[in-house]
Structure formats: C-alpha cells, structure tokens
Coordinates of C-alpha atoms and ligand atoms in Angstrom, one line a residue:
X1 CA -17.4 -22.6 40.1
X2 CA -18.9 -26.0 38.6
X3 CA -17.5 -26.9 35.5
X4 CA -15.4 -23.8 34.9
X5 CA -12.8 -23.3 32.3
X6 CA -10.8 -20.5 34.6
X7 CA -7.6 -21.2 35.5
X8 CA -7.0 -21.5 39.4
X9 CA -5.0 -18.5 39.2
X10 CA -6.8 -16.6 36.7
X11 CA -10.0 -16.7 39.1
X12 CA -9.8 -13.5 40.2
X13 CA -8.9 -11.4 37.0
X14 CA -11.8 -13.1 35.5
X15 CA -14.1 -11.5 37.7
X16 CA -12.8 -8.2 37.8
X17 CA -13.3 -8.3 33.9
X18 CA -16.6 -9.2 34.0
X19 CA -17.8 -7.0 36.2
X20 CA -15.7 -4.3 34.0
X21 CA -17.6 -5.8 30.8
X22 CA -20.7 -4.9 32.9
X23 CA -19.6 -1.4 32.8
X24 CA -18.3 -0.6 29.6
X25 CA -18.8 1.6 27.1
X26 CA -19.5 -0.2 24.1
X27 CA -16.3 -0.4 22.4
X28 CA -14.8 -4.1 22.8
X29 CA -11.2 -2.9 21.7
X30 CA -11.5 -1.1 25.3
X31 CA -11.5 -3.7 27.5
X32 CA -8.4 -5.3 29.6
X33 CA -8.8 -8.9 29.4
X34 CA -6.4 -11.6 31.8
X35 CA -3.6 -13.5 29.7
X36 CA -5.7 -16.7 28.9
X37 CA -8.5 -15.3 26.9
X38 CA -6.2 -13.2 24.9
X39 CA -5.6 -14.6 20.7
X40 CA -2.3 -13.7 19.4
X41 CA -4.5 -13.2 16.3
X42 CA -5.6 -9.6 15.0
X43 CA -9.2 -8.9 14.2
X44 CA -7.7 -7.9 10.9
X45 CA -7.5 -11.7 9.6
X46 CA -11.2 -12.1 10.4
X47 CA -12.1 -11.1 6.8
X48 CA -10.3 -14.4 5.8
X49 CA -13.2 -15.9 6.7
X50 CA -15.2 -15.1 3.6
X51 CA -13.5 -17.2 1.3
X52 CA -12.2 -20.4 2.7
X53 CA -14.1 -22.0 0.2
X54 CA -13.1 -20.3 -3.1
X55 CA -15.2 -22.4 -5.0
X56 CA -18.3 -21.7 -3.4
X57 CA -17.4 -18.3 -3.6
X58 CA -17.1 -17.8 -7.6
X59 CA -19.9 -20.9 -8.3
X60 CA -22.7 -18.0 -9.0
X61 CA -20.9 -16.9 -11.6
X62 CA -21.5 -19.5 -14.0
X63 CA -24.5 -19.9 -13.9
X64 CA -27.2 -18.0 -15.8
X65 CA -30.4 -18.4 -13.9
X66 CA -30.5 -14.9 -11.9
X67 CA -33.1 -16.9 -9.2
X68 CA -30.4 -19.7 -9.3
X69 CA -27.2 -17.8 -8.8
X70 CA -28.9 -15.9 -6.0
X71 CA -29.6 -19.1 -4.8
X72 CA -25.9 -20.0 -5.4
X73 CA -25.1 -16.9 -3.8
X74 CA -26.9 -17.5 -0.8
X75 CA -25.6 -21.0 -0.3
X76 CA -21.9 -19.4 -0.5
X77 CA -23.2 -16.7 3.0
X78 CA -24.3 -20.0 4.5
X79 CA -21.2 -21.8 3.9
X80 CA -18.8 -19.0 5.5
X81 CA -21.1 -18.6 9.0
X82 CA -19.3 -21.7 10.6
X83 CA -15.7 -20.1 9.7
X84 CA -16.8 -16.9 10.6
X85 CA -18.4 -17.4 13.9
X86 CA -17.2 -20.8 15.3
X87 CA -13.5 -21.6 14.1
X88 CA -12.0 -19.5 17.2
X89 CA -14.1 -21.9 19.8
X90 CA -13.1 -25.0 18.0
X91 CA -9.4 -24.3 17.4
X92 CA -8.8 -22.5 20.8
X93 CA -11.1 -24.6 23.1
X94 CA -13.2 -20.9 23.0
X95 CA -14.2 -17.7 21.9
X96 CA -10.8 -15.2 22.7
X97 CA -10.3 -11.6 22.3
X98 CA -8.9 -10.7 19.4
X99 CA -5.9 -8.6 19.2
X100 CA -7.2 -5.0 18.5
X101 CA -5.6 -3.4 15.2
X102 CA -4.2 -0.5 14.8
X103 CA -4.9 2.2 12.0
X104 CA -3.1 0.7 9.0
X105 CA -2.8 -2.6 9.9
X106 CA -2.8 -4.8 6.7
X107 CA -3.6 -8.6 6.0
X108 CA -2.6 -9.4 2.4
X109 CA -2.7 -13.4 0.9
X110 CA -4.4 -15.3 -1.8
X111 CA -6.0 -19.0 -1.8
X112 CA -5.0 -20.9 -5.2
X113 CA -6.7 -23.8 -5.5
X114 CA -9.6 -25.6 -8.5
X115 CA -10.8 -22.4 -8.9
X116 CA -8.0 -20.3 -9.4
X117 CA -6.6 -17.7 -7.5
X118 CA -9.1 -15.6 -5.6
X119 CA -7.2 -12.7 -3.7
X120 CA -7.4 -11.1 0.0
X121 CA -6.9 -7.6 0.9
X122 CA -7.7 -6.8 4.4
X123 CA -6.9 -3.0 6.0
X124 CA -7.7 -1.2 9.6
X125 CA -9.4 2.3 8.1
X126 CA -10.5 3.2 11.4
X127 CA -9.0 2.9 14.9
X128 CA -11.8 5.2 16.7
X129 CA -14.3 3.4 16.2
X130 CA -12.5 0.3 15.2
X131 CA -13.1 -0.6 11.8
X132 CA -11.9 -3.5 9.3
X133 CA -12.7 -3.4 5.5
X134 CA -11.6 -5.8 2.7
X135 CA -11.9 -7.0 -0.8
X136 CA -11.4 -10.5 -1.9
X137 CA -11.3 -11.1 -6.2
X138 CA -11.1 -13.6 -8.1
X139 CA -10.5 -12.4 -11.8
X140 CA -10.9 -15.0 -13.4
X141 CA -14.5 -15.6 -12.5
X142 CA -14.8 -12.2 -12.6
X143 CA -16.4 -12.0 -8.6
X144 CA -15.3 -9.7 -6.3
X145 CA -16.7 -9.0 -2.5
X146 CA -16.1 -5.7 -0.5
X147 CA -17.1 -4.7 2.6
X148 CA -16.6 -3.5 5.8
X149 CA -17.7 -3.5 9.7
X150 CA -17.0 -2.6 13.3
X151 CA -19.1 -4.0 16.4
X152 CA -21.1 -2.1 18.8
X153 CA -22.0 -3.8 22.0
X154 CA -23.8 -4.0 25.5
X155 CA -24.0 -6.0 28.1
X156 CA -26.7 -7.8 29.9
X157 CA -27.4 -10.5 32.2
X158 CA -23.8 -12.5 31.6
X159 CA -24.0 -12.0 27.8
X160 CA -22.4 -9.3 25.3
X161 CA -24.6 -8.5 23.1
X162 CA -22.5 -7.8 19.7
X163 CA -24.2 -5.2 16.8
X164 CA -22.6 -5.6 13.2
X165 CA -21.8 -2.4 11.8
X166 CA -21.2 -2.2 8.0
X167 CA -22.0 -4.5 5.3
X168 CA -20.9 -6.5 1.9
X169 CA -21.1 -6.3 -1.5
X170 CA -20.5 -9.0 -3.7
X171 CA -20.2 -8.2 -7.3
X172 CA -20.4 -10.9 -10.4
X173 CA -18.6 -9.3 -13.5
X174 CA -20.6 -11.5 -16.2
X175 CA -24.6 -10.1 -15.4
X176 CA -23.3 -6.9 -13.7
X177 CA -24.8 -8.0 -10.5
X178 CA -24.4 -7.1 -6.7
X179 CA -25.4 -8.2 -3.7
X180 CA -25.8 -6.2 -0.5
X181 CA -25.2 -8.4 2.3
X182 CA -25.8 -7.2 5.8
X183 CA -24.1 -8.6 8.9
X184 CA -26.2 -10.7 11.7
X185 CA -26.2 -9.8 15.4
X186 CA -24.6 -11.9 18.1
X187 CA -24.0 -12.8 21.5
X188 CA -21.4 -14.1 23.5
X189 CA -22.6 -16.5 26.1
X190 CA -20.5 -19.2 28.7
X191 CA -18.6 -15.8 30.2
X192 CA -19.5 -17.0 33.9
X193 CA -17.8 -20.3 33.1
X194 CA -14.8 -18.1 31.0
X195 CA -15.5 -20.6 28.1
X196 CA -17.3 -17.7 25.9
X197 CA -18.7 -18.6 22.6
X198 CA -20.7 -17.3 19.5
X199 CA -24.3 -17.8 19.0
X200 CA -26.3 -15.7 16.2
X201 CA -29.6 -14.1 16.6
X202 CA -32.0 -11.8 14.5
X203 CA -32.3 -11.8 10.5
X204 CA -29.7 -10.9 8.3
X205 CA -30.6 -9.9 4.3
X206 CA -28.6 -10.5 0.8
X207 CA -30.5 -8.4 -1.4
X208 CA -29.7 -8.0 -5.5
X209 CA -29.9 -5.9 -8.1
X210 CA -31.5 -8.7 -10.4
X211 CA -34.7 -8.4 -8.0
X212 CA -34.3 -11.1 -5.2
X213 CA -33.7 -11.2 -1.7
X214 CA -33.0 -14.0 0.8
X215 CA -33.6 -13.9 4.4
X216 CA -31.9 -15.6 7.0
X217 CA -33.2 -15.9 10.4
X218 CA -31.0 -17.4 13.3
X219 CA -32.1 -19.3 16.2
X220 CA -30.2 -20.8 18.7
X221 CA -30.4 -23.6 21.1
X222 CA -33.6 -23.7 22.6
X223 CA -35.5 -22.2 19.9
X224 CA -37.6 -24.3 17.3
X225 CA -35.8 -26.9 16.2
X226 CA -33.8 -26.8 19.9
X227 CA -30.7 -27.3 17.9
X228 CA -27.8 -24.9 18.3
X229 CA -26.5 -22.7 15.4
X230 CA -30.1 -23.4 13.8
X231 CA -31.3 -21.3 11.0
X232 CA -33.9 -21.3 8.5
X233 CA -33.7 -18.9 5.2
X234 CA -35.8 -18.3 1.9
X235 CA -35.4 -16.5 -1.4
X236 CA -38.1 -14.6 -2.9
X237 CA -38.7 -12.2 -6.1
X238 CA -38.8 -8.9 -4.2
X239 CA -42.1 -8.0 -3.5
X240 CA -42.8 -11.5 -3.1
X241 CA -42.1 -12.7 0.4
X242 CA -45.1 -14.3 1.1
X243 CA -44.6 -16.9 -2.0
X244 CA -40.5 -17.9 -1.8
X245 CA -39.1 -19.8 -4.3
X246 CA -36.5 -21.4 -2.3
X247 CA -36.0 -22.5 1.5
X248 CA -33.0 -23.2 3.3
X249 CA -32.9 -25.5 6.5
X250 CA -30.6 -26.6 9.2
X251 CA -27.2 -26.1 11.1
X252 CA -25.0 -23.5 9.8
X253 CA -21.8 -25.8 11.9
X254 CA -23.4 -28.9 10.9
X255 CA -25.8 -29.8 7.3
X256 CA -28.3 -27.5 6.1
X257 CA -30.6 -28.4 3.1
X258 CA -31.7 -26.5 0.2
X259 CA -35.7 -27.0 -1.2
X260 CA -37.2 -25.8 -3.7
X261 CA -40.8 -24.8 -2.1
X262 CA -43.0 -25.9 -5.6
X263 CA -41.8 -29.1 -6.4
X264 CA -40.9 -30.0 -2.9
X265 CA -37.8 -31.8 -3.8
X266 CA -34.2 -31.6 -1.5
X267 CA -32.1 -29.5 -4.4
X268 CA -28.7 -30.1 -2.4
X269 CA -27.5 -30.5 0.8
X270 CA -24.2 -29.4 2.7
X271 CA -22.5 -30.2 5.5
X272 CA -20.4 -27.4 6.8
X273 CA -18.5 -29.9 9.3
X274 CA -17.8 -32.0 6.4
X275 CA -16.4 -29.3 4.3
X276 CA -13.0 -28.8 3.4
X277 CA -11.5 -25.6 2.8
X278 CA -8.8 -24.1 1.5
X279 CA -5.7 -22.4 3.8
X280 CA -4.5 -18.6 2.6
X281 CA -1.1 -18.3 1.8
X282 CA 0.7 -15.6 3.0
X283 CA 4.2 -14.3 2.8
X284 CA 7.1 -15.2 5.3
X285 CA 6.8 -13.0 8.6
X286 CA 10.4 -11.8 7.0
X287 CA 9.3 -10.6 3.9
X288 CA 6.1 -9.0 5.1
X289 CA 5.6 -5.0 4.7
X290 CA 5.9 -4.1 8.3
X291 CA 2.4 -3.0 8.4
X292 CA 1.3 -6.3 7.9
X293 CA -0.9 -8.1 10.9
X294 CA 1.7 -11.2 11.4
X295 CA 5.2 -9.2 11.1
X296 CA 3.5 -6.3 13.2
X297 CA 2.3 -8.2 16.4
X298 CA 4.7 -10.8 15.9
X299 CA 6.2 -9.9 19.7
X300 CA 3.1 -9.6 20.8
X301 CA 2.0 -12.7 19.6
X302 CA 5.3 -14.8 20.8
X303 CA 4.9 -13.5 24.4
X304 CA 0.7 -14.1 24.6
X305 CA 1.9 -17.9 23.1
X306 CA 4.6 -18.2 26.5
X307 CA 1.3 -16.6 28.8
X308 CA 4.0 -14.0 29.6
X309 CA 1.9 -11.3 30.4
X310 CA 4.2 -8.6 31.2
X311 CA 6.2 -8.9 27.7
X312 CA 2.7 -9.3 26.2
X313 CA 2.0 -5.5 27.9
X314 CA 5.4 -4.3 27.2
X315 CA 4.9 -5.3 23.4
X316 CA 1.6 -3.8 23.1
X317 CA 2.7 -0.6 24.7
X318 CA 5.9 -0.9 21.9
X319 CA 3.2 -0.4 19.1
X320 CA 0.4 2.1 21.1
X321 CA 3.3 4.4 21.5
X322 CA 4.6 4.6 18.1
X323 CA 0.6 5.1 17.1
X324 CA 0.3 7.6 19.2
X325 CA 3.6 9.1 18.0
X326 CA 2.1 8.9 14.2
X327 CA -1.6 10.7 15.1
X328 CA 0.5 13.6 17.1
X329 CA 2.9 14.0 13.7
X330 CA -0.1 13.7 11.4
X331 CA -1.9 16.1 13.4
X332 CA 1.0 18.9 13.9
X333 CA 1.0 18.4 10.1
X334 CA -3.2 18.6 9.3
X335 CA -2.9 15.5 7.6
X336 CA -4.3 12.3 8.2
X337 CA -3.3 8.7 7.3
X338 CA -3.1 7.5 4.2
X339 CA -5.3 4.1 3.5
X340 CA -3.1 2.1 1.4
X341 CA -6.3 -0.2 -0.7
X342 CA -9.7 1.8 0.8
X343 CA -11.0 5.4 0.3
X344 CA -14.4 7.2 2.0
X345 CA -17.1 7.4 -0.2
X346 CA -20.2 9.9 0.9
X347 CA -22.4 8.1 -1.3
X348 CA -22.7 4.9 -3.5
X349 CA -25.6 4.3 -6.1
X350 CA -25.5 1.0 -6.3
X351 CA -25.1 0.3 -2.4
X352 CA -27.9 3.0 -1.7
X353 CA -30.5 1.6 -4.0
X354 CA -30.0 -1.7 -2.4
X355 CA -29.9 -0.6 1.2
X356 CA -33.7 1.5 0.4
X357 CA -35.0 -1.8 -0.4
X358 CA -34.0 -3.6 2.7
X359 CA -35.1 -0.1 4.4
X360 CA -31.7 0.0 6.2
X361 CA -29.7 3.1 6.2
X362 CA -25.7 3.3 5.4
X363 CA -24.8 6.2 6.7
X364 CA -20.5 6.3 7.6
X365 CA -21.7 8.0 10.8
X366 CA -20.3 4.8 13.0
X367 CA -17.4 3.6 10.8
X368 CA -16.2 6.9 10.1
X369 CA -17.4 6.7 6.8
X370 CA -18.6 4.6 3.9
X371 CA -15.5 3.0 2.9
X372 CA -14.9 1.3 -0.8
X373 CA -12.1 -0.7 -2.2
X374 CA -10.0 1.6 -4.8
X375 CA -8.0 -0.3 -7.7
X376 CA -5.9 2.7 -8.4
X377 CA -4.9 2.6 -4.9
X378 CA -4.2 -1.2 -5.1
X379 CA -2.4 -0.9 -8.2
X380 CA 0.3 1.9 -6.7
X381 CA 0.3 -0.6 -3.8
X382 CA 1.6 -3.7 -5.5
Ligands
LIG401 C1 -15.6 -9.7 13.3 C2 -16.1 -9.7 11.8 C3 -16.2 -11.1 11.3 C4 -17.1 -11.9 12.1 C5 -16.8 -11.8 13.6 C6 -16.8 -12.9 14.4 C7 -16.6 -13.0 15.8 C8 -16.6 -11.6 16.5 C9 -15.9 -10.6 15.6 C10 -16.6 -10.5 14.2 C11 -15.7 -9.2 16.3 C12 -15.0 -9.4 17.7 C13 -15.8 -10.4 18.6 C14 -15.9 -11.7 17.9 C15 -16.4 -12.7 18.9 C16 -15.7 -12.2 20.2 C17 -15.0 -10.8 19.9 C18 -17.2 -9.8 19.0 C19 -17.9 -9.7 14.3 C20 -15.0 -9.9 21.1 C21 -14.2 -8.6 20.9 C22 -14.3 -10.7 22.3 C23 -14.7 -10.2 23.6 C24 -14.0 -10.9 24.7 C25 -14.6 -12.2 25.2 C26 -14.0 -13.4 24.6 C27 -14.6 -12.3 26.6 O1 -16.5 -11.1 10.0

C-alpha cells in the first residue's frame, strides 16, 4: 500500500495479524504479532513514565494553597501524558508491542537529580488479566504515587480501542492529601499503514481529598482546535463545575497554558517538547535479582534487537515454560505467588470516598483485585 511502513517481507504477516486483531478477545498480551512491531521492552517499565520529571512531581508539596497545589498537581498529570503515550512512536519510528510480563516480574530504579531521590518500584501482580502496579516516593518531599492498571480492548474499523483499567493515588505527606487519578482511554490508529500510534480520547479526573477536582478532556486531530494530542482541562471546588477556577490549554506533546479564569491572566506555560527530563538509573543487567524486567528478557531482548525471530520464540518459550512450571508447583501446593512490594486490599477508605465522588466504582473484579503498595513488604525486600 501507499506510504506504508511494512517491510516488503513482513507484508503478509501484517495482514494476517490484523485480521487476527479483528477477532480477538480483548486481551492484548494474546496476540502474535510479526518481528518488526515487537519492543524488546516489557510493559513493566511503563510505570517509569510517571516521574521523568521528579521535580514536577514533588512541586505540590511546597506549596500551601490547597487550590494551587492541585493546580500544581494537575500540571505534574499534564506533564507525564507525552512520556506516557508518545515516547515509543518517537524513539522507535512507532507504537510496538510491548513485551508481555510475566507474574513477578519486577522493575526497580531511582532518578536523583535537584530534587532528590524519588524512588521506582514497578511489579507484575497479575498475569490473567495482565496487570502492572507501582509506587514511586520521594521522602524527602514527603510525596508518594501508587497505582495500578491493565487494558481492556476492542476492535473497530482499523483502530484498537484501548480501556484503562485501575487508577493512581498520589499522596503529599505535609496536608495529608490524596489524589485519585483515573486513567484516559485510547486508541491506536495508522495499523493499515503498520506505523500504529497513540491518540487519547474521553475525560479523565484527578479528584482530592482537600475538595477539588480537575477534568481533562482529550481531543485529537480533527476535533476543535484540529491539532493532534489537543486537550483542554479545568479545576473547580467540588460542586462547582460550572464556575472553575483554573483552565488548562493546548498540546499535551507540544505547549499547553495554564489561566486563571477571573483575572484572565496566562499563570505559566509549558512546553512538553521542550522539557528535559531526568533518565532512571538502574542496576547492571549482572547485578539484577533475576526477576527483574532487563536481566529476565535479556535473551529475548538481544534476539528481537538481531530481528531473529526464531531465537526471539525459542527465548520466550524458555520463560512461558518455567511459568507454567511455577503455577503447576504453586498449585499441587494450594499456594499462590508471593508479591514481593503489593498486597490485595478488599477495600480502601480513602480510595473509596474519592472514587463515590467521581461516581466511578473500584471494584478488583478486572485486575484481580485492589492492589496497594505495602512498606513492610518493601522493607523485607531491600
Ligand atoms: C500502559 C500503562 C501506561 C500507559 C500506556 C501507554 C501505551 C499503551 C500501554 C499503557 C498498554 C499497552 C498498549 C500501549 C500502546 C500499545 C500497546 C495499549 C496503557 C498495545 C499492547 C500494542 C498493540 C500492538 C500494536 C502496536 C499493533 O501508563
């Protein structure tokens, strides 16, 4: 086809998986995709993407207007969108599938930088469905941010349509104050052309404790402003949609601009192109545990790097069948696997107070439960 990113001899496999996408059942981990689509990167890094820009991150903590740090707060959800949903397309030349972790699976680091060290703890606690959670800290601001998600999808005219399943809590020590963020919706488009990328739709919510909410509504090219990646949010007192306080504006790859809606006057801008951030550092491949993302997959990862796609199977297979091996062991001896930072939780006050006011409900039903980051657990592990 015109203008298509397909390799000549990949022409063929491409088709046969998109007409498999247009089948499937819903579970993305389930599909078989040709050799030059596949990342040699695990889904389990993806939580990285929170905090490349530690300072943005902890800047609500210091400051003591609870309007202004949720303004701060929401400027910091802005600022991690272009990591989070565009960094694979411009790296890789497009969106690729993600390898798909297995139960266990672990992605530890720590970004030190002007503000400090803020911490990354990233753990598969569900293989069926699929699901990631994670904690990032930085204790000396006192702000920590939990959460966790898998995807649901569906597929429709050329396009996966991508549900978030799960959510984040972001918790500032100082005013004993959290946030419930929830996760936007998103669809993959360019699949005919096998250049697939990101684009965001629907509303996503951060909701606190202190009594405001923002709302961020995604549009994408074609819409409104006709720009790509377009969104426009505001912050309001709770009740108080009607009248915000605060509007947001712009590009979430590109500049966005913050207003506040009495006075009329630009409070800041950003420009997430422009932005710097800061790389995680990990340890060596050799000095990894061995149920770490990079030392795990790292034959996997060497032969999807060579496009050899029979070591790439044979790899793969290597780790299915020793999971396998692990669920008939744990099974023979009624126990189940041990989550080395994350336990389930039926219930969380704080989360399900949060959640009523949104009107969303959090039940563990699709990600196998409601799953929180334990420091007794993190504190055997270190
Ligand atoms: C994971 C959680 C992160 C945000 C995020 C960004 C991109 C999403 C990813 C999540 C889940 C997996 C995902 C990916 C984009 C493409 C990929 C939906 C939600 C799927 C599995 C790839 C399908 C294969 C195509 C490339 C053909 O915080």
């Amino acid at each position: 086809t015109e203008g298509s990113a397909v390799p000549a001899s990949a022409k063929g496999s491409w088709s046969s998986f998109l007409k498999s996408i247009a089948s499937f059942n819903g579970d993305l981990s389930s599909l078989t995709a040709p050799a030059f689509i596949l990342s040699s990167t695990s889904l389990v890094e993806f939580s990285t993407y929170w905090a490349e820009h530690p300072s943005i991150f902890i800047a609500p903590a210091a400051e003591k207007d609870p309007a202004k740090r949720a303004l701060l707060v929401l400027k910091w959800f802005l600022s991690t969108l272009k990591q989070q949903y565009s960094t694979r397309n411009e790296k890789l030349g497009s969106e690729k599938k993600p390898l798909n972790p297995f139960l266990g699976e672990l992605f530890l680091g720590r970004w030190v930088d002007g503000a400090g060290e803020t911490q990354l703890v990233s753990e598969q606690v569900s293989h069926h469905p699929p699901v990631t959670a994670y904690c990032i800290w930085n204790s000396e601001h006192g702000v920590r941010l939990q959460g966790y998600n898998g995807q649901k999808a569906s597929f429709s005219s050329m396009t996966i349509n991508v549900k978030q399943i799960g959510h984040a809590i972001l918790h500032i020590d100082e005013f004993d104050e959290d946030y419930l963020i929830t996760l936007p919706p998103l669809h993959i488009e360019g699949l005919y052309s096998g250049a697939p990328f990101v684009e965001l739709n629907g509303d996503t919510y951060i909701t606190s404790t202190s009594g405001y909410t923002s709302r961020i509504k995604y549009s994408g090219r074609g819409w409104v402003s006709g720009k790509k990646n377009s969104f426009n949010a505001s912050l309001y007192h709770d009740g108080k949609e009607k009248e915000p306080l605060y509007t947001v504006d712009g590009q979430w790859t590109g500049s966005f601009s913050i207003k506040d809606t009495k006075t009329k006057a630009t409070l800041d801008t950003y420009d997430a192109a422009k932005s710097k951030t800061t790389s995680l550092t990990i340890a060596p491949v050799d000095e990894q545990d061995p149920l770490e993302s990079r030392r795990a997959w790292q034959k996997v990862a060497a032969a999807i790097q060579k496009g050899d796609m029979d070591a790439t199977s044979r790899e793969k297979t290597v780790i299915e069948q020793s999971q396998r091996e692990l669920r008939n062991k744990e099974k023979a001896e009624g126990k189940e696997w041990n989550r080395r930072f994350f336990v389930k939780t039926d219930s969380h006050a704080t989360l399900e107070k949060l959640a009523k006011k949104l009107g969303v409900s959090v039940d563990g039903d699709k990600t196998n439960g409601v799953w929180t980051f334990s420091s007794e657990k993190a504190s055997v592990a270190k």
